[in-house]
């Protein structure tokens, strides 16, 4: 989450004041997850494995991704920007 915030802040400085300035500690998210659906989503994101690789698809299939994660986040913000 902090990496996405930094990326948006550098690419879209006009949105910097609308980004979260503080983050909840993991222990708070774990305790409050059963009581809030929004926090439950954050709890799920904390416990998903983010260490995935597309290396097998690259080597076996000869596949190359169309864009990077940074490009994907940048494009998502561009699409949301008119509504912000």
Tab-separated table of C-alpha atoms in Angstrom:
chain	number	residue	atom	x	y	z
A	1	UNK	CA	0.000	0.000	0.000
A	2	UNK	CA	2.794	2.410	0.833
A	3	UNK	CA	4.463	1.665	-2.511
A	4	UNK	CA	1.251	2.498	-4.381
A	5	UNK	CA	0.881	5.711	-2.374
A	6	UNK	CA	4.447	6.737	-3.255
A	7	UNK	CA	3.903	5.942	-6.935
A	8	UNK	CA	0.666	7.944	-7.118
A	9	UNK	CA	2.258	10.817	-5.198
A	10	UNK	CA	5.185	11.058	-7.641
A	11	UNK	CA	3.165	10.602	-10.843
A	12	UNK	CA	0.126	12.660	-9.784
A	13	UNK	CA	1.250	15.317	-7.286
A	14	UNK	CA	-2.129	17.069	-7.504
A	15	UNK	CA	-3.703	14.037	-5.796
A	16	UNK	CA	-1.137	13.900	-2.977
A	17	UNK	CA	-3.390	15.673	-0.471
A	18	UNK	CA	-6.159	13.084	-1.051
A	19	UNK	CA	-3.956	10.078	-0.294
A	20	UNK	CA	-3.968	8.454	3.140
A	21	UNK	CA	-1.333	9.842	5.463
A	22	UNK	CA	-1.612	7.165	8.150
A	23	UNK	CA	-1.973	3.418	7.981
A	24	UNK	CA	-3.551	1.091	10.523
A	25	UNK	CA	-1.197	-1.374	12.195
A	26	UNK	CA	-1.774	-5.012	11.264
A	27	UNK	CA	-2.898	-5.898	14.786
A	28	UNK	CA	-5.703	-3.315	14.602
A	29	UNK	CA	-6.830	-4.667	11.230
A	30	UNK	CA	-6.839	-8.222	12.597
A	31	UNK	CA	-8.971	-7.226	15.603
A	32	UNK	CA	-11.473	-5.069	13.694
A	33	UNK	CA	-11.900	-7.284	10.597
A	34	UNK	CA	-14.910	-9.233	11.904
A	35	UNK	CA	-16.820	-5.986	12.491
A	36	UNK	CA	-16.254	-4.080	9.238
A	37	UNK	CA	-16.474	-5.288	5.642
A	38	UNK	CA	-13.978	-2.649	4.464
A	39	UNK	CA	-11.440	-3.688	7.075
A	40	UNK	CA	-12.163	-7.323	6.270
A	41	UNK	CA	-10.937	-6.648	2.719
A	42	UNK	CA	-7.755	-5.132	4.117
A	43	UNK	CA	-7.343	-8.178	6.346
A	44	UNK	CA	-7.633	-10.423	3.294
A	45	UNK	CA	-5.021	-8.387	1.423
A	46	UNK	CA	-2.619	-8.708	4.367
A	47	UNK	CA	-2.873	-12.480	4.343
A	48	UNK	CA	-2.670	-13.102	0.593
A	49	UNK	CA	0.676	-14.197	-0.760
A	50	UNK	CA	2.114	-11.317	-2.770
A	51	UNK	CA	5.227	-13.286	-3.683
A	52	UNK	CA	4.091	-14.621	-7.049
A	53	UNK	CA	6.076	-14.985	-10.215
A	54	UNK	CA	5.235	-15.173	-13.886
A	55	UNK	CA	8.629	-16.730	-14.653
A	56	UNK	CA	7.167	-20.107	-15.652
A	57	UNK	CA	4.798	-18.471	-18.144
A	58	UNK	CA	7.737	-16.545	-19.559
A	59	UNK	CA	10.006	-19.570	-19.956
A	60	UNK	CA	7.529	-22.296	-20.942
A	61	UNK	CA	5.139	-20.267	-23.064
A	62	UNK	CA	7.459	-17.496	-24.188
A	63	UNK	CA	4.960	-14.988	-22.800
A	64	UNK	CA	5.844	-11.389	-22.071
A	65	UNK	CA	3.600	-9.082	-20.026
A	66	UNK	CA	2.043	-6.104	-21.771
A	67	UNK	CA	2.782	-3.719	-18.922
A	68	UNK	CA	4.416	-3.473	-15.527
A	69	UNK	CA	2.712	-3.077	-12.150
A	70	UNK	CA	3.703	0.603	-12.114
A	71	UNK	CA	2.041	1.127	-15.481
A	72	UNK	CA	-1.093	-0.662	-14.301
A	73	UNK	CA	-1.390	1.540	-11.194
A	74	UNK	CA	-0.739	4.681	-13.231
A	75	UNK	CA	-3.430	3.768	-15.757
A	76	UNK	CA	-5.914	2.923	-12.994
A	77	UNK	CA	-5.386	6.335	-11.409
A	78	UNK	CA	-5.801	8.020	-14.803
A	79	UNK	CA	-9.158	6.273	-15.212
A	80	UNK	CA	-10.282	7.273	-11.702
A	81	UNK	CA	-8.941	10.810	-11.880
A	82	UNK	CA	-12.083	12.411	-13.405
A	83	UNK	CA	-14.185	11.038	-10.555
A	84	UNK	CA	-11.780	12.201	-7.840
